[in-house]
Amino acid sequence: MNSSANPCVYDRSGTAVPIPCSHISCFVDIFGVMKISPDAAQSKPAAWPTGERRLPAIGHSALASPDRKRAYNEALFEQVAPRYRLATRLLSFGRDASWKRRLVRAALARHFQTGGAHHAPSAIDLACGTGDVAFELARSAPDASVTGIDVSADMLQIARVARTRHRIANASFVLGDMSSLPAGDATVDIVTGSYALRNASDLEATLCEVLRVLRPGGVAAFLEFSLPASRPRRAVQLRLLRFWGQLWGVVLHGNPEIYAYISRSLSRFPDSDQFVTLLSRTGFVGHRAHDLLCGFVRITVVEKPR
């Protein structure tokens, strides 16, 4: 491959469309994220060798339907799996890995504060994707048993390959939906989720399921986009997220709607105050929050009552 050629994206028919390197470098340099090598930018996504798999139509009606939202998520994440880790790094201004480490540290710190040091913990990572949080949990607590669950078989395959490559023996991965967790009542010490709850087909049912599997005193920790209660600030934040998602959707997939889903799904997600109320109504206690990126992202930690 000629590394001096301009990077390109691919349209729905699979045709290469060149993009001047200066356009990409401008955005990358301004926002301080990592540079894309010409080879990485020019390579055609593995999911598109014979044309893009079309996503189901998505709109507010689909987001309001648990079955349609679940189907959309399955199709979306199968499609983005080959470039998911790159996408999350770019979308987060290069901070995704550090945020996930903070999530794991917060979860483990609360676990030990609540008396969890007396036994090897069990943990579930919701919507685990390619396994970043599950691996961080497994490394940070070598005696833990960590299970990642996701609706995307392609994501899980990438996670399993990485587990073998890095020789992480205490993490496993299961195909499934976070609204029906593969664990008995009160059998899990820690539940984590990074960008997970916003994708839940039924948020309240998922939180109830998390509460069900946690032991008394068990910890749930979530990393998620956050919206302010103020309507004007909320509108501005959603517009910024939509623009940022569309930009990287074009660069990485040739499709601006791929990551515009972030703002669309977030528009139906509870704002910061509503989310605290929902957690309390579900039965969680001990709410603590840590804002990141000027409040665009938040780590929330709660526990199940003893």
Short mmCIF file of C-alpha atoms in Angstrom, two decimals:
data_model
loop_
_atom_site.label_atom_id
_atom_site.label_comp_id
_atom_site.label_asym_id
_atom_site.label_seq_id
_atom_site.Cartn_x
_atom_site.Cartn_y
_atom_site.Cartn_z
CA MET A 1 0.00 0.00 0.00
CA ASN A 2 1.29 3.44 -0.88
CA SER A 3 1.63 5.28 2.41
CA SER A 4 1.91 8.62 0.63
CA ALA A 5 -1.58 8.37 -0.82
CA ASN A 6 -4.38 10.38 0.70
CA PRO A 7 -6.52 8.52 3.23
CA CYS A 8 -10.02 7.73 2.10
CA VAL A 9 -13.44 6.67 3.31
CA TYR A 10 -15.88 4.32 1.67
CA ASP A 11 -19.41 5.11 0.61
CA ARG A 12 -22.35 2.70 0.87
CA SER A 13 -21.37 0.96 -2.37
CA GLY A 14 -17.82 0.37 -1.14
CA THR A 15 -16.27 2.98 -3.47
CA ALA A 16 -13.19 4.75 -2.12
CA VAL A 17 -13.60 8.51 -1.64
CA PRO A 18 -10.27 10.33 -1.02
CA ILE A 19 -10.00 12.78 1.89
CA PRO A 20 -7.12 15.27 1.96
CA CYS A 21 -4.78 14.41 4.83
CA SER A 22 -4.79 18.07 5.85
CA HIS A 23 -8.50 17.88 6.70
CA ILE A 24 -8.01 15.00 9.11
CA SER A 25 -4.80 16.40 10.58
CA CYS A 26 -6.52 19.72 11.27
CA PHE A 27 -9.20 18.16 13.45
CA VAL A 28 -6.76 15.77 15.09
CA ASP A 29 -4.23 18.48 15.92
CA ILE A 30 -6.83 20.95 17.19
CA PHE A 31 -8.41 18.51 19.61
CA GLY A 32 -5.20 16.84 20.71
CA VAL A 33 -6.13 13.27 19.85
CA MET A 34 -3.84 10.73 18.30
CA LYS A 35 -2.94 10.94 14.63
CA ILE A 36 -4.31 8.37 12.20
CA SER A 37 -1.65 6.69 10.14
CA PRO A 38 -2.33 6.75 6.38
CA ASP A 39 -2.50 2.95 6.38
CA ALA A 40 -5.08 2.91 9.17
CA ALA A 41 -7.18 5.65 7.60
CA GLN A 42 -7.01 4.11 4.14
CA SER A 43 -7.76 0.52 5.10
CA LYS A 44 -11.25 -0.60 4.21
CA PRO A 45 -13.33 -1.74 7.22
CA ALA A 46 -13.35 -5.53 7.45
CA ALA A 47 -17.14 -5.56 7.69
CA TRP A 48 -17.53 -4.06 4.20
CA PRO A 49 -15.74 -6.35 1.72
CA THR A 50 -18.89 -6.76 -0.35
CA GLY A 51 -20.75 -3.60 0.61
CA GLU A 52 -21.94 -2.13 3.89
CA ARG A 53 -24.44 -4.00 5.99
CA ARG A 54 -27.30 -1.55 6.22
CA LEU A 55 -28.51 -0.50 9.63
CA PRO A 56 -32.22 -0.57 10.43
CA ALA A 57 -33.90 2.82 10.38
CA ILE A 58 -33.42 4.60 13.67
CA GLY A 59 -35.53 7.36 15.09
CA HIS A 60 -37.31 8.32 18.27
CA SER A 61 -39.99 5.68 17.68
CA ALA A 62 -37.36 2.95 17.36
CA LEU A 63 -35.54 4.17 20.46
CA ALA A 64 -38.82 3.98 22.36
CA SER A 65 -39.28 0.31 21.41
CA PRO A 66 -37.10 -2.14 23.39
CA ASP A 67 -37.18 -4.75 20.63
CA ARG A 68 -36.33 -2.31 17.84
CA LYS A 69 -33.60 -0.64 19.89
CA ARG A 70 -32.06 -4.03 20.69
CA ALA A 71 -32.09 -4.97 16.99
CA TYR A 72 -30.50 -1.66 16.05
CA ASN A 73 -27.76 -2.03 18.66
CA GLU A 74 -26.93 -5.53 17.48
CA ALA A 75 -26.60 -4.35 13.86
CA LEU A 76 -24.70 -1.18 14.80
CA PHE A 77 -22.07 -2.82 16.97
CA GLU A 78 -21.50 -5.72 14.61
CA GLN A 79 -20.72 -3.09 11.97
CA VAL A 80 -18.38 -0.91 14.03
CA ALA A 81 -16.59 -3.76 15.84
CA PRO A 82 -13.42 -3.76 13.66
CA ARG A 83 -12.76 -0.09 14.47
CA TYR A 84 -14.52 0.25 17.80
CA ARG A 85 -11.41 0.78 19.93
CA LEU A 86 -10.05 3.41 17.53
CA ALA A 87 -13.44 5.13 17.41
CA THR A 88 -13.82 5.34 21.18
CA ARG A 89 -10.35 6.83 21.47
CA LEU A 90 -11.06 9.47 18.84
CA LEU A 91 -14.55 10.29 20.12
CA SER A 92 -13.19 10.76 23.65
CA PHE A 93 -10.29 13.05 22.62
CA GLY A 94 -7.88 10.23 23.45
CA ARG A 95 -9.07 9.92 27.06
CA ASP A 96 -11.19 6.79 26.85
CA ALA A 97 -8.58 4.44 28.34
CA SER A 98 -7.89 6.72 31.32
CA TRP A 99 -11.63 7.11 31.98
CA LYS A 100 -12.08 3.34 32.03
CA ARG A 101 -9.17 2.97 34.45
CA ARG A 102 -10.81 5.55 36.71
CA LEU A 103 -14.08 3.63 36.48
CA VAL A 104 -12.40 0.41 37.60
CA ARG A 105 -10.48 2.16 40.39
CA ALA A 106 -13.70 3.74 41.66
CA ALA A 107 -15.55 0.40 41.59
CA LEU A 108 -12.78 -1.50 43.38
CA ALA A 109 -12.25 1.26 45.94
CA ARG A 110 -15.93 1.20 46.90
CA HIS A 111 -15.87 -2.62 46.92
CA PHE A 112 -13.05 -2.68 49.47
CA GLN A 113 -14.59 0.16 51.49
CA THR A 114 -17.78 -1.86 51.89
CA GLY A 115 -15.92 -4.87 53.29
CA GLY A 116 -15.31 -6.78 50.09
CA ALA A 117 -11.66 -7.56 50.88
CA HIS A 118 -12.54 -10.83 52.61
CA HIS A 119 -13.11 -12.89 49.46
CA ALA A 120 -12.20 -13.00 45.78
CA PRO A 121 -14.71 -10.74 44.01
CA SER A 122 -16.91 -11.69 41.10
CA ALA A 123 -17.65 -9.00 38.53
CA ILE A 124 -19.82 -8.48 35.46
CA ASP A 125 -19.08 -5.85 32.82
CA LEU A 126 -22.21 -4.79 30.91
CA ALA A 127 -21.99 -4.20 27.15
CA CYS A 128 -18.32 -5.11 27.41
CA GLY A 129 -17.51 -4.54 23.73
CA THR A 130 -13.92 -5.50 22.98
CA GLY A 131 -13.18 -6.09 26.66
CA ASP A 132 -11.33 -2.97 27.83
CA VAL A 133 -13.06 -2.64 31.21
CA ALA A 134 -13.21 -6.39 31.79
CA PHE A 135 -9.46 -6.63 31.21
CA GLU A 136 -8.77 -3.67 33.49
CA LEU A 137 -10.83 -5.34 36.23
CA ALA A 138 -9.05 -8.65 35.70
CA ARG A 139 -5.60 -7.04 35.87
CA SER A 140 -6.41 -4.79 38.83
CA ALA A 141 -7.92 -7.65 40.85
CA PRO A 142 -6.04 -10.81 39.79
CA ASP A 143 -8.09 -12.98 42.15
CA ALA A 144 -11.39 -11.73 40.68
CA SER A 145 -13.63 -13.65 38.31
CA VAL A 146 -14.75 -11.26 35.56
CA THR A 147 -17.50 -11.88 33.01
CA GLY A 148 -18.13 -9.54 30.08
CA ILE A 149 -21.52 -9.61 28.40
CA ASP A 150 -22.44 -8.07 25.04
CA VAL A 151 -25.03 -8.45 22.26
CA SER A 152 -22.37 -8.34 19.53
CA ALA A 153 -20.68 -11.61 18.62
CA ASP A 154 -18.07 -9.72 16.60
CA MET A 155 -17.15 -7.56 19.58
CA LEU A 156 -16.80 -10.63 21.78
CA GLN A 157 -14.62 -12.39 19.23
CA ILE A 158 -12.20 -9.45 19.31
CA ALA A 159 -12.25 -9.56 23.13
CA ARG A 160 -11.50 -13.29 23.19
CA VAL A 161 -8.58 -12.89 20.81
CA ALA A 162 -7.19 -10.10 23.01
CA ARG A 163 -7.67 -12.24 26.14
CA THR A 164 -5.59 -15.02 24.58
CA ARG A 165 -2.94 -12.61 23.32
CA HIS A 166 -2.54 -10.94 26.71
CA ARG A 167 -2.93 -14.21 28.66
CA ILE A 168 -5.70 -12.96 30.92
CA ALA A 169 -7.09 -16.10 32.52
CA ASN A 170 -9.65 -14.59 34.90
CA ALA A 171 -11.89 -12.93 32.28
CA SER A 172 -14.57 -14.65 30.19
CA PHE A 173 -17.09 -13.35 27.67
CA VAL A 174 -20.74 -14.26 27.13
CA LEU A 175 -23.15 -13.34 24.35
CA GLY A 176 -26.27 -11.87 25.89
CA ASP A 177 -28.37 -8.85 26.80
CA MET A 178 -27.75 -6.81 29.93
CA SER A 179 -31.45 -6.90 30.77
CA SER A 180 -31.05 -10.64 31.49
CA LEU A 181 -27.75 -11.28 33.24
CA PRO A 182 -26.18 -14.76 33.45
CA ALA A 183 -25.96 -14.82 37.24
CA GLY A 184 -28.05 -15.91 40.19
CA ASP A 185 -29.60 -13.63 42.78
CA ALA A 186 -27.08 -11.90 45.07
CA THR A 187 -24.03 -13.65 43.58
CA VAL A 188 -21.99 -10.75 42.14
CA ASP A 189 -19.80 -8.22 43.96
CA ILE A 190 -19.21 -5.64 41.22
CA VAL A 191 -21.11 -4.61 38.08
CA THR A 192 -19.55 -2.12 35.68
CA GLY A 193 -20.67 -0.56 32.44
CA SER A 194 -18.92 1.88 30.11
CA TYR A 195 -21.27 3.57 27.63
CA ALA A 196 -23.64 0.70 28.44
CA LEU A 197 -26.80 1.99 30.09
CA ARG A 198 -27.62 4.42 27.28
CA ASN A 199 -27.83 1.40 24.98
CA ALA A 200 -30.07 -0.63 27.27
CA SER A 201 -33.26 -1.66 25.51
CA ASP A 202 -35.09 -1.10 28.82
CA LEU A 203 -33.07 1.03 31.24
CA GLU A 204 -35.20 0.50 34.35
CA ALA A 205 -35.37 -3.26 33.79
CA THR A 206 -31.60 -3.36 33.36
CA LEU A 207 -30.99 -1.48 36.61
CA CYS A 208 -33.36 -3.85 38.40
CA GLU A 209 -31.40 -6.77 36.95
CA VAL A 210 -28.13 -5.27 38.19
CA LEU A 211 -29.65 -4.87 41.65
CA ARG A 212 -30.87 -8.49 41.55
CA VAL A 213 -27.47 -10.05 40.86
CA LEU A 214 -25.50 -7.87 43.31
CA ARG A 215 -24.82 -9.14 46.79
CA PRO A 216 -25.92 -6.86 49.66
CA GLY A 217 -23.23 -4.18 49.75
CA GLY A 218 -22.28 -4.94 46.14
CA VAL A 219 -21.11 -2.08 43.92
CA ALA A 220 -22.33 -0.82 40.54
CA ALA A 221 -20.17 1.69 38.64
CA PHE A 222 -21.10 3.28 35.31
CA LEU A 223 -19.21 5.45 32.84
CA GLU A 224 -21.66 7.27 30.60
CA PHE A 225 -22.32 10.46 28.69
CA SER A 226 -24.14 12.91 30.94
CA LEU A 227 -26.63 15.64 30.20
CA PRO A 228 -27.29 18.68 32.40
CA ALA A 229 -30.79 19.34 33.70
CA SER A 230 -30.73 22.81 32.09
CA ARG A 231 -32.56 22.64 28.74
CA PRO A 232 -30.40 25.24 26.93
CA ARG A 233 -27.17 23.55 28.03
CA ARG A 234 -28.66 20.18 27.17
CA ALA A 235 -29.51 21.34 23.63
CA VAL A 236 -26.01 22.73 23.06
CA GLN A 237 -24.38 19.57 24.37
CA LEU A 238 -26.48 17.32 22.14
CA ARG A 239 -25.63 19.43 19.08
CA LEU A 240 -21.92 19.25 19.84
CA LEU A 241 -22.08 15.49 20.35
CA ARG A 242 -24.00 15.04 17.12
CA PHE A 243 -21.43 17.05 15.15
CA TRP A 244 -18.49 15.21 16.72
CA GLY A 245 -20.10 11.82 16.10
CA GLN A 246 -20.95 12.64 12.49
CA LEU A 247 -17.39 13.82 11.82
CA TRP A 248 -15.82 10.56 12.94
CA GLY A 249 -18.60 8.52 11.35
CA VAL A 250 -17.55 9.97 7.99
CA VAL A 251 -13.82 9.58 8.62
CA LEU A 252 -13.98 5.99 9.90
CA HIS A 253 -16.99 4.55 8.10
CA GLY A 254 -18.06 6.93 5.35
CA ASN A 255 -21.42 7.25 7.13
CA PRO A 256 -22.23 10.26 9.35
CA GLU A 257 -25.14 8.49 11.03
CA ILE A 258 -23.03 5.74 12.60
CA TYR A 259 -22.03 7.77 15.65
CA ALA A 260 -24.85 10.31 15.44
CA TYR A 261 -26.65 7.54 17.33
CA ILE A 262 -24.79 8.68 20.45
CA SER A 263 -26.65 12.00 20.60
CA ARG A 264 -29.95 10.45 19.50
CA SER A 265 -29.89 7.81 22.21
CA LEU A 266 -28.65 10.31 24.78
CA SER A 267 -31.59 12.60 24.02
CA ARG A 268 -33.86 9.91 25.50
CA PHE A 269 -31.57 9.12 28.43
CA PRO A 270 -32.30 10.67 31.85
CA ASP A 271 -30.44 13.87 32.62
CA SER A 272 -28.05 13.92 35.58
CA ASP A 273 -30.75 14.68 38.16
CA GLN A 274 -33.26 12.23 36.70
CA PHE A 275 -30.65 9.47 36.65
CA VAL A 276 -29.96 9.89 40.37
CA THR A 277 -33.70 9.71 41.03
CA LEU A 278 -34.02 6.56 38.91
CA LEU A 279 -31.15 4.86 40.74
CA SER A 280 -32.73 5.67 44.09
CA ARG A 281 -36.15 4.48 42.94
CA THR A 282 -34.63 1.21 41.75
CA GLY A 283 -33.17 0.64 45.21
CA PHE A 284 -29.53 1.74 45.00
CA VAL A 285 -27.92 3.81 47.76
CA GLY A 286 -24.66 5.68 48.38
CA HIS A 287 -24.66 7.61 45.12
CA ARG A 288 -21.39 9.30 44.17
CA ALA A 289 -20.52 10.97 40.87
CA HIS A 290 -17.30 12.13 39.22
CA ASP A 291 -17.61 14.48 36.24
CA LEU A 292 -15.19 14.23 33.33
CA LEU A 293 -14.62 16.40 30.25
CA CYS A 294 -16.48 19.42 31.69
CA GLY A 295 -19.46 17.27 32.59
CA PHE A 296 -19.96 15.65 29.19
CA VAL A 297 -19.07 12.30 30.76
CA ARG A 298 -19.71 11.05 34.28
CA ILE A 299 -18.67 8.12 36.46
CA THR A 300 -21.49 7.11 38.79
CA VAL A 301 -20.95 4.69 41.69
CA VAL A 302 -23.75 3.22 43.80
CA GLU A 303 -24.26 0.14 45.95
CA LYS A 304 -26.95 -2.32 46.93
CA PRO A 305 -28.24 -1.88 50.49
CA ARG A 306 -27.03 -4.39 53.06
#
